[in-house]
Amino acid sequence: MAFIAHHRDTDLQVQTVAQHLSETGELCRFFAKKLNLEQTGLILGLLHDFGKYSQAFQNYIQSAQGLIDPDDVCFVDAKANKGKIDHATAGAQYLYEALKNYGALGQGELCGQLLALCIASHHSGLIDVLAADFNKGNVFDTRIQKPEDKAHLQECRNNADPEIINRLNELLKPTDGAPELLKELLQKIFPLLGSSHETANTTINSFNVGFLTRFLFSCLIDADRLNSAEFSEPRRLQERLSRSVMPDWNIAITRLENKLTTFSIRNPIDTIRRNISLDCLKKAQEKQGIYSLTVPTGGGKTYASLRYALHHAKQHQCEHVFYIIPFTSIIEQNAQVIREAIEHPDDIHPWVLEHHSSIEPEYQTWQSKICAENWDTPIVITTMVQFLEALFSGGTKSVRRLHQLANSVLIFDEIQTLPINCTHLFCNALNFLVEQANSTALLCTATQPLLNQLDNNEKGQLTLTGELVSNVSTLFDDLKRVHIENCCKPSGWSLNEITDLAIKQFELTGSCLTIVNTKQWAQNLYLSCQNKIDTDALFHLSTNQCPAHRKVILAKIRQRLENNQPVMCFSTQLIEAGVDIDFASVIRFLAGLDSIAQAAGRCNRNGKQATATVFVVNPDNENTNMLTDIDKGKTITERIMSEGFDDLLDPAAMARYFYYYFFERSDDMDYPCKDSQKNTTSLLALLSNNKSHPCSLNDERGKQHKLPHLEQSFMEAGNIFKAIDAPTQAIIVDYQSSDEHDDDQLTAADTIAALCSKDKLFDAELYFQALKQAQKYSVNVFPNVLEKLLKTQAIYETQSGSGIYCLYEQYYDDAFGLSTEVVTTSHFYSC
């Protein structure tokens, strides 16, 4: 009989288990080749669904597809048994049993555990080795000892196609005492453990072995999901095969260089920008590593870093260039700049992918698994949130993208915005990608944090290779265009006083930007000015507006500024990192010195004035107690201001700020778990040696001079991890503007209609396009706001149980965006 892995509804074709295992194995082999672990990847693919050879699974899938009559004794209720037929344990047991006894130091046991863990976890996300609940002990041991009537290992051995068994036997056949795949994997593991067994169980080394496990897990998940999707949609297979694995970077380089030749020298700043770009071009030929690009705001980092990335990718045969950006507010701006420089209408495949919003919940439907984004485009522009979730989140949705970060150039824009609690995790993961996975990282900012000088360096810090530009201090002097005026006072500034200051600067200079710390202050100031200046000149920006809405507003602001028309804008901090905009005057609420420096980058950006002023004010009524990063930053900025620096934007002042900031927050950098969570340690501990766990045997094994075992609590760490302090839910809004319409793109209404479609014949292409377009029309809300929206029935699900929500139009304000109450007063922009 033919053992079925998948069934296609459209033409009733089946994919056999042997086909699925073989094809997934080849894909996984290809992905794992990035770490020189081809045989390791192959055997993961060959065994991941080995349990589908059981009669229990065959009864289930054939019943689900109507291939077994309901009156047949083999028929099962597929709906009731969904997810309950274990087909992952058999392959994990097969591999662990085959490897565990090799090597006097426990080499086979460690490798068998690592690989079996990937197979056993390929539907749930990486499972815990040691349970966070101490009473449950060693979860891996329990899983690997699952009895035959539940795991079906022996039955699957007997049923498996001979071609699969023969390939497994070949891969596991010992040569010179051990299988070649074991030797291959140990070649990667030994350097991660250090030079001696005494250092093998340090936090960093244990983290690295755990991260290697996650990397291989990523290869397996993407291979499995990709093969399943390509069986369901054969067109996708043809599309993938039509794309070259290695981009032709020469094409992209030629287009960029041609673009750069069109830039004229209009003022001294343009000459400085050109010199920065040339520095980056020269350094692109150097070795791979972790570099910094420390350039004042307005120094042309986007083009300079792109130039470096493309030439460096060509030099080292990299597969991707990633731009990791802190906020969604600037992702479309950067994407547009890169597209205009790189893409051409005649291109068969796109060069650039934007991926910045988690529309889908972690629990995925079969449709969303088929349509999930896996970062297989040459240039990927994504957010720090998405990047960190690929590295550390639980489940299977985000981790499938991790392997794409190997053999790539990773550009981090505004690296100072890295969440403080992720510092050690980020440093260790980035060191791994560079040292083990042939990637290069570039840390771009005007305010370089000291990620290579952390207090608790035994928990991990970056190993920097060098700086791309020469003489950073001179560069900052040459690009100085603003003066920071400390206007803070003991009593603080009232709403009326800040309004008066903003209007005075607006009338004096023609344009004034006020950047605040909370959405409420932005709204209050906007309303305070509404009847005092021309409405056409007044603007408001916050993350309550969807990206498409903000894009329209920013375009209008830029147009007015270029036409020397008056502009008054009140914005949250979304505007201060990387948004290319030039105001004559800026007011900044007291915050971290890095934020103030970024705000200064929106003032006199192109040097139209000899100098301009950034006013720093402290509002009299501002609650930032829950905004820890802002609150801590304010305190340390006040300390820096009291120390008498002549120029608060000087790199020496910024270095002092980060020294104080990192010292004060050093205990927060390993992602401490909250008291309300099961384990009161840190995520770094859970993802490394887990020494505080009472079931840990690593210390005992170290004394016996054996290799340590994996003892991480992967699933617990994944459940706890959030790239931002509170999880957010994306809400799709029906935003419409004639300025935003593009004939080649879905409108908000089209997007919502596609996601809500009840058509029985699933259109994967339209659904995938709708998911991508939904990023432009989404607003991310925190749990308390989501609860209010649900309570007032302001949102609805696209499909029952989909977890994708849309907002009714009467809850979207023309000026302020998403509202938890019906909008009764229009603050309409003439968009």
GROMACS .gro file of C-alpha atoms in nm, residues 54-374:
model
  321
   54SER     CA    1   0.197   0.407   1.145
   55GLN     CA    2  -0.146   0.264   1.077
   56ALA     CA    3  -0.290   0.507   1.333
   57PHE     CA    4  -0.178   0.805   1.125
   58GLN     CA    5  -0.286   0.644   0.795
   59ASN     CA    6  -0.633   0.579   0.936
   60TYR     CA    7  -0.647   0.941   1.050
   61ILE     CA    8  -0.541   1.106   0.722
   62GLN     CA    9  -0.744   0.875   0.502
   63SER     CA   10  -1.052   0.929   0.718
   64ALA     CA   11  -0.998   1.306   0.700
   65GLN     CA   12  -0.991   1.292   0.319
   66GLY     CA   13  -1.292   1.062   0.284
   67LEU     CA   14  -1.079   0.771   0.163
   68ILE     CA   15  -1.215   0.541   0.437
   69ASP     CA   16  -1.585   0.476   0.466
   70PRO     CA   17  -1.734   0.594   0.800
   71ASP     CA   18  -1.870   0.242   0.855
   72ASP     CA   19  -1.521   0.091   0.815
   73VAL     CA   20  -1.358  -0.039   1.132
   74CYS     CA   21  -1.049   0.172   1.050
   75PHE     CA   22  -1.243   0.498   1.031
   76VAL     CA   23  -1.159   0.763   1.294
   77ASP     CA   24  -1.312   1.100   1.368
   78ALA     CA   25  -1.040   1.314   1.207
   79LYS     CA   26  -1.171   1.639   1.350
   80ALA     CA   27  -1.170   1.507   1.704
   81ASN     CA   28  -0.825   1.353   1.659
   82LYS     CA   29  -0.660   1.654   1.491
   83GLY     CA   30  -0.314   1.697   1.643
   84LYS     CA   31  -0.350   1.390   1.862
   85ILE     CA   32  -0.181   1.129   1.640
   86ASP     CA   33   0.188   1.146   1.729
   87HIS     CA   34   0.396   1.116   1.414
   88ALA     CA   35   0.707   1.303   1.537
   89THR     CA   36   0.834   1.081   1.820
   90ALA     CA   37   0.915   0.775   1.608
   91GLY     CA   38   1.178   0.956   1.400
   92ALA     CA   39   1.326   1.116   1.713
   93GLN     CA   40   1.355   0.777   1.883
   94TYR     CA   41   1.504   0.619   1.570
   95LEU     CA   42   1.784   0.875   1.551
   96TYR     CA   43   1.857   0.895   1.923
   97GLU     CA   44   1.882   0.518   1.953
   98ALA     CA   45   2.111   0.503   1.650
   99LEU     CA   46   2.357   0.763   1.784
  100LYS     CA   47   2.352   0.762   2.163
  101ASN     CA   48   2.615   0.494   2.226
  102TYR     CA   49   2.895   0.639   2.013
  103GLY     CA   50   3.194   0.799   2.185
  104ALA     CA   51   3.344   0.754   2.530
  105LEU     CA   52   3.274   1.119   2.622
  106GLY     CA   53   2.907   1.104   2.532
  107GLN     CA   54   2.950   1.251   2.184
  108GLY     CA   55   2.679   1.035   2.032
  109GLU     CA   56   2.441   1.101   2.318
  110LEU     CA   57   2.475   1.480   2.281
  111CYS     CA   58   2.434   1.470   1.900
  112GLY     CA   59   2.147   1.224   1.920
  113GLN     CA   60   1.972   1.444   2.174
  114LEU     CA   61   2.020   1.757   1.964
  115LEU     CA   62   1.882   1.602   1.646
  116ALA     CA   63   1.603   1.407   1.812
  117LEU     CA   64   1.489   1.726   1.982
  118CYS     CA   65   1.446   1.896   1.642
  119ILE     CA   66   1.238   1.608   1.506
  120ALA     CA   67   1.023   1.567   1.816
  121SER     CA   68   0.949   1.942   1.818
  122HIS     CA   69   0.867   2.009   1.454
  123HIS     CA   70   0.497   2.074   1.517
  124SER     CA   71   0.506   2.234   1.860
  125GLY     CA   72   0.820   2.445   1.853
  126LEU     CA   73   1.134   2.338   2.039
  127ILE     CA   74   1.027   2.150   2.351
  128ASP     CA   75   1.189   2.188   2.691
  129VAL     CA   76   1.467   1.951   2.777
  130LEU     CA   77   1.428   2.032   3.145
  131ALA     CA   78   1.075   2.140   3.228
  132ALA     CA   79   1.021   2.486   3.372
  133ASP     CA   80   0.788   2.311   3.616
  134PHE     CA   81   1.049   2.135   3.829
  135ASN     CA   82   0.805   1.856   3.915
  136LYS     CA   83   0.799   1.742   3.551
  137GLY     CA   84   1.175   1.685   3.542
  138ASN     CA   85   1.341   1.593   3.212
  139VAL     CA   86   1.084   1.638   2.934
  140PHE     CA   87   1.318   1.508   2.665
  141ASP     CA   88   1.380   1.179   2.848
  142THR     CA   89   1.007   1.132   2.894
  143ARG     CA   90   0.943   1.196   2.526
  144ILE     CA   91   1.221   0.971   2.401
  145GLN     CA   92   1.097   0.687   2.626
  146LYS     CA   93   0.742   0.707   2.494
  147PRO     CA   94   0.605   0.348   2.461
  148GLU     CA   95   0.548   0.167   2.133
  149ASP     CA   96   0.168   0.192   2.148
  150LYS     CA   97   0.202   0.573   2.146
  151ALA     CA   98   0.513   0.630   1.933
  152HIS     CA   99   0.484   0.334   1.688
  153LEU     CA  100   0.858   0.319   1.619
  154GLN     CA  101   0.884  -0.053   1.550
  155GLU     CA  102   0.566  -0.052   1.343
  156CYS     CA  103   0.706   0.234   1.131
  157ARG     CA  104   1.035   0.048   1.082
  158ASN     CA  105   0.840  -0.247   0.948
  159ASN     CA  106   0.618  -0.033   0.723
  160ALA     CA  107   0.877   0.210   0.589
  161ASP     CA  108   0.959   0.210   0.219
  162PRO     CA  109   1.285   0.024   0.147
  163GLU     CA  110   1.430   0.329  -0.027
  164ILE     CA  111   1.398   0.531   0.296
  165ILE     CA  112   1.543   0.256   0.516
  166ASN     CA  113   1.834   0.210   0.277
  167ARG     CA  114   1.916   0.582   0.282
  168LEU     CA  115   1.900   0.588   0.662
  169ASN     CA  116   2.125   0.284   0.689
  170GLU     CA  117   2.377   0.446   0.458
  171LEU     CA  118   2.381   0.769   0.659
  172LEU     CA  119   2.413   0.587   0.992
  173LYS     CA  120   2.671   0.330   0.879
  174PRO     CA  121   2.989   0.366   1.091
  175THR     CA  122   3.318   0.438   0.917
  176ASP     CA  123   3.629   0.443   1.134
  177GLY     CA  124   3.420   0.397   1.444
  178ALA     CA  125   3.130   0.640   1.388
  179PRO     CA  126   2.885   0.755   1.119
  180GLU     CA  127   3.011   1.038   0.901
  181LEU     CA  128   2.716   1.257   0.994
  182LEU     CA  129   2.815   1.228   1.362
  183LYS     CA  130   3.170   1.339   1.278
  184GLU     CA  131   3.026   1.623   1.068
  185LEU     CA  132   2.812   1.751   1.354
  186LEU     CA  133   3.088   1.715   1.615
  187GLN     CA  134   3.316   1.928   1.397
  188LYS     CA  135   3.067   2.210   1.451
  189ILE     CA  136   2.996   2.137   1.818
  190PHE     CA  137   3.350   2.105   1.954
  191PRO     CA  138   3.455   2.466   1.873
  192LEU     CA  139   3.138   2.588   2.043
  193LEU     CA  140   3.229   2.409   2.366
  194GLY     CA  141   3.573   2.563   2.400
  195SER     CA  142   3.915   2.407   2.426
  196SER     CA  143   3.861   2.206   2.743
  197HIS     CA  144   3.584   2.016   2.918
  198GLU     CA  145   3.619   2.251   3.215
  199THR     CA  146   3.496   2.545   3.001
  200ALA     CA  147   3.238   2.341   2.809
  201ASN     CA  148   2.949   2.440   3.032
  202THR     CA  149   2.992   2.815   3.050
  203THR     CA  150   2.685   3.026   2.979
  204ILE     CA  151   2.806   3.136   2.637
  205ASN     CA  152   2.919   2.790   2.519
  206SER     CA  153   2.596   2.628   2.635
  207PHE     CA  154   2.397   2.902   2.464
  208ASN     CA  155   2.588   2.839   2.140
  209VAL     CA  156   2.508   2.467   2.136
  210GLY     CA  157   2.145   2.549   2.207
  211PHE     CA  158   2.146   2.805   1.928
  212LEU     CA  159   2.296   2.548   1.690
  213THR     CA  160   1.999   2.327   1.779
  214ARG     CA  161   1.761   2.610   1.696
  215PHE     CA  162   1.939   2.678   1.367
  216LEU     CA  163   1.900   2.315   1.256
  217PHE     CA  164   1.541   2.323   1.376
  218SER     CA  165   1.488   2.627   1.150
  219CYS     CA  166   1.627   2.434   0.852
  220LEU     CA  167   1.390   2.147   0.921
  221ILE     CA  168   1.080   2.363   0.977
  222ASP     CA  169   1.132   2.565   0.660
  223ALA     CA  170   1.205   2.254   0.455
  224ASP     CA  171   0.895   2.076   0.586
  225ARG     CA  172   0.661   2.373   0.544
  226LEU     CA  173   0.803   2.460   0.203
  227ASN     CA  174   0.766   2.108   0.068
  228SER     CA  175   0.410   2.084   0.200
  229ALA     CA  176   0.321   2.420   0.047
  230GLU     CA  177   0.475   2.328  -0.287
  231PHE     CA  178   0.277   2.006  -0.298
  232SER     CA  179  -0.045   2.198  -0.225
  233GLU     CA  180   0.047   2.471  -0.476
  234PRO     CA  181   0.278   2.321  -0.746
  235ARG     CA  182   0.315   2.663  -0.905
  236ARG     CA  183   0.518   2.770  -0.601
  237LEU     CA  184   0.772   2.496  -0.668
  238GLN     CA  185   0.823   2.619  -1.023
  239GLU     CA  186   0.861   2.976  -0.899
  240ARG     CA  187   1.126   2.872  -0.646
  241LEU     CA  188   1.318   2.669  -0.901
  242SER     CA  189   1.312   2.963  -1.144
  243ARG     CA  190   1.497   3.184  -0.897
  244SER     CA  191   1.874   3.173  -0.872
  245VAL     CA  192   2.001   3.070  -0.530
  246MET     CA  193   2.279   3.329  -0.545
  247PRO     CA  194   2.168   3.678  -0.647
  248ASP     CA  195   2.366   3.847  -0.922
  249TRP     CA  196   2.500   4.126  -0.704
  250ASN     CA  197   2.668   4.284  -1.007
  251ILE     CA  198   2.326   4.388  -1.136
  252ALA     CA  199   2.232   4.551  -0.806
  253ILE     CA  200   2.574   4.717  -0.774
  254THR     CA  201   2.560   4.864  -1.124
  255ARG     CA  202   2.214   5.007  -1.064
  256LEU     CA  203   2.313   5.157  -0.729
  257GLU     CA  204   2.635   5.309  -0.861
  258ASN     CA  205   2.443   5.464  -1.151
  259LYS     CA  206   2.196   5.608  -0.901
  260LEU     CA  207   2.476   5.757  -0.690
  261THR     CA  208   2.624   5.936  -0.991
  262THR     CA  209   2.303   6.139  -1.019
  263PHE     CA  210   2.351   6.297  -0.675
  264SER     CA  211   2.489   6.648  -0.709
  265ILE     CA  212   2.694   6.843  -0.454
  266ARG     CA  213   2.466   7.125  -0.340
  267ASN     CA  214   2.622   7.211  -0.004
  268PRO     CA  215   2.908   7.102   0.227
  269ILE     CA  216   2.693   6.828   0.383
  270ASP     CA  217   2.666   6.653   0.046
  271THR     CA  218   3.046   6.637   0.024
  272ILE     CA  219   3.064   6.480   0.369
  273ARG     CA  220   2.796   6.226   0.275
  274ARG     CA  221   2.989   6.133  -0.038
  275ASN     CA  222   3.309   6.080   0.164
  276ILE     CA  223   3.124   5.857   0.412
  277SER     CA  224   2.990   5.653   0.121
  278LEU     CA  225   3.340   5.616  -0.025
  279ASP     CA  226   3.473   5.496   0.314
  280CYS     CA  227   3.205   5.227   0.315
  281LEU     CA  228   3.292   5.126  -0.041
  282LYS     CA  229   3.659   5.080   0.048
  283LYS     CA  230   3.586   4.878   0.361
  284ALA     CA  231   3.346   4.645   0.174
  285GLN     CA  232   3.642   4.442   0.048
  286GLU     CA  233   3.763   4.357   0.399
  287LYS     CA  234   3.702   4.036   0.592
  288GLN     CA  235   3.368   3.937   0.738
  289GLY     CA  236   3.294   4.037   1.094
  290ILE     CA  237   3.097   4.280   1.310
  291TYR     CA  238   3.150   4.643   1.211
  292SER     CA  239   3.013   4.975   1.330
  293LEU     CA  240   2.909   5.268   1.114
  294THR     CA  241   2.900   5.567   1.347
  295VAL     CA  242   2.766   5.859   1.148
  296PRO     CA  243   2.577   6.168   1.268
  297THR     CA  244   2.210   6.187   1.174
  298GLY     CA  245   2.173   6.315   0.819
  299GLY     CA  246   2.505   6.161   0.715
  300GLY     CA  247   2.352   5.942   0.443
  301LYS     CA  248   2.367   5.607   0.628
  302THR     CA  249   2.104   5.438   0.411
  303TYR     CA  250   2.288   5.474   0.080
  304ALA     CA  251   2.631   5.429   0.239
  305SER     CA  252   2.534   5.109   0.420
  306LEU     CA  253   2.358   4.974   0.109
  307ARG     CA  254   2.672   5.039  -0.095
  308TYR     CA  255   2.880   4.857   0.162
  309ALA     CA  256   2.633   4.567   0.182
  310LEU     CA  257   2.610   4.502  -0.192
  311HIS     CA  258   2.984   4.517  -0.255
  312HIS     CA  259   3.054   4.307   0.057
  313ALA     CA  260   2.791   4.050  -0.046
  314LYS     CA  261   2.959   4.018  -0.385
  315GLN     CA  262   3.307   3.993  -0.230
  316HIS     CA  263   3.205   3.711   0.007
  317GLN     CA  264   2.932   3.544  -0.202
  318CYS     CA  265   2.656   3.618   0.049
  319GLU     CA  266   2.301   3.509  -0.025
  320HIS     CA  267   2.105   3.793   0.135
  321VAL     CA  268   2.124   4.146   0.261
  322PHE     CA  269   1.904   4.219   0.563
  323TYR     CA  270   1.806   4.564   0.682
  324ILE     CA  271   1.686   4.541   1.042
  325ILE     CA  272   1.501   4.859   1.134
  326PRO     CA  273   1.367   4.960   1.477
  327PHE     CA  274   1.025   5.094   1.383
  328THR     CA  275   0.766   5.025   1.114
  329SER     CA  276   0.739   5.402   1.068
  330ILE     CA  277   1.058   5.411   0.860
  331ILE     CA  278   1.054   5.069   0.692
  332GLU     CA  279   0.858   5.183   0.388
  333GLN     CA  280   1.079   5.493   0.352
  334ASN     CA  281   1.395   5.279   0.346
  335ALA     CA  282   1.231   5.018   0.124
  336GLN     CA  283   1.134   5.286  -0.126
  337VAL     CA  284   1.490   5.426  -0.132
  338ILE     CA  285   1.636   5.080  -0.191
  339ARG     CA  286   1.375   4.982  -0.451
  340GLU     CA  287   1.432   5.301  -0.649
  341ALA     CA  288   1.805   5.229  -0.651
  342ILE     CA  289   1.796   4.853  -0.718
  343GLU     CA  290   1.475   4.732  -0.878
  344HIS     CA  291   1.375   4.763  -1.243
  345PRO     CA  292   1.027   4.714  -1.395
  346ASP     CA  293   1.158   4.432  -1.618
  347ASP     CA  294   1.286   4.223  -1.325
  348ILE     CA  295   1.125   3.878  -1.323
  349HIS     CA  296   1.155   3.848  -0.947
  350PRO     CA  297   1.159   4.127  -0.687
  351TRP     CA  298   1.487   4.226  -0.522
  352VAL     CA  299   1.330   4.370  -0.207
  353LEU     CA  300   1.092   4.225   0.051
  354GLU     CA  301   0.932   4.425   0.332
  355HIS     CA  302   0.832   4.217   0.631
  356HIS     CA  303   0.737   4.410   0.939
  357SER     CA  304   0.407   4.304   1.092
  358SER     CA  305   0.289   3.985   1.257
  359ILE     CA  306  -0.064   3.971   1.123
  360GLU     CA  307  -0.094   3.600   1.200
  361PRO     CA  308  -0.107   3.461   1.554
  362GLU     CA  309   0.143   3.188   1.644
  363TYR     CA  310  -0.130   2.925   1.613
  364GLN     CA  311  -0.140   2.886   1.237
  365THR     CA  312  -0.406   2.749   1.006
  366TRP     CA  313  -0.306   2.529   0.713
  367GLN     CA  314  -0.365   2.829   0.487
  368SER     CA  315  -0.124   3.050   0.680
  369LYS     CA  316   0.142   2.777   0.690
  370ILE     CA  317   0.129   2.760   0.311
  371CYS     CA  318   0.152   3.139   0.282
  372ALA     CA  319   0.402   3.217   0.559
  373GLU     CA  320   0.692   3.448   0.479
  374ASN     CA  321   1.034   3.278   0.489
   0.00000   0.00000   0.00000
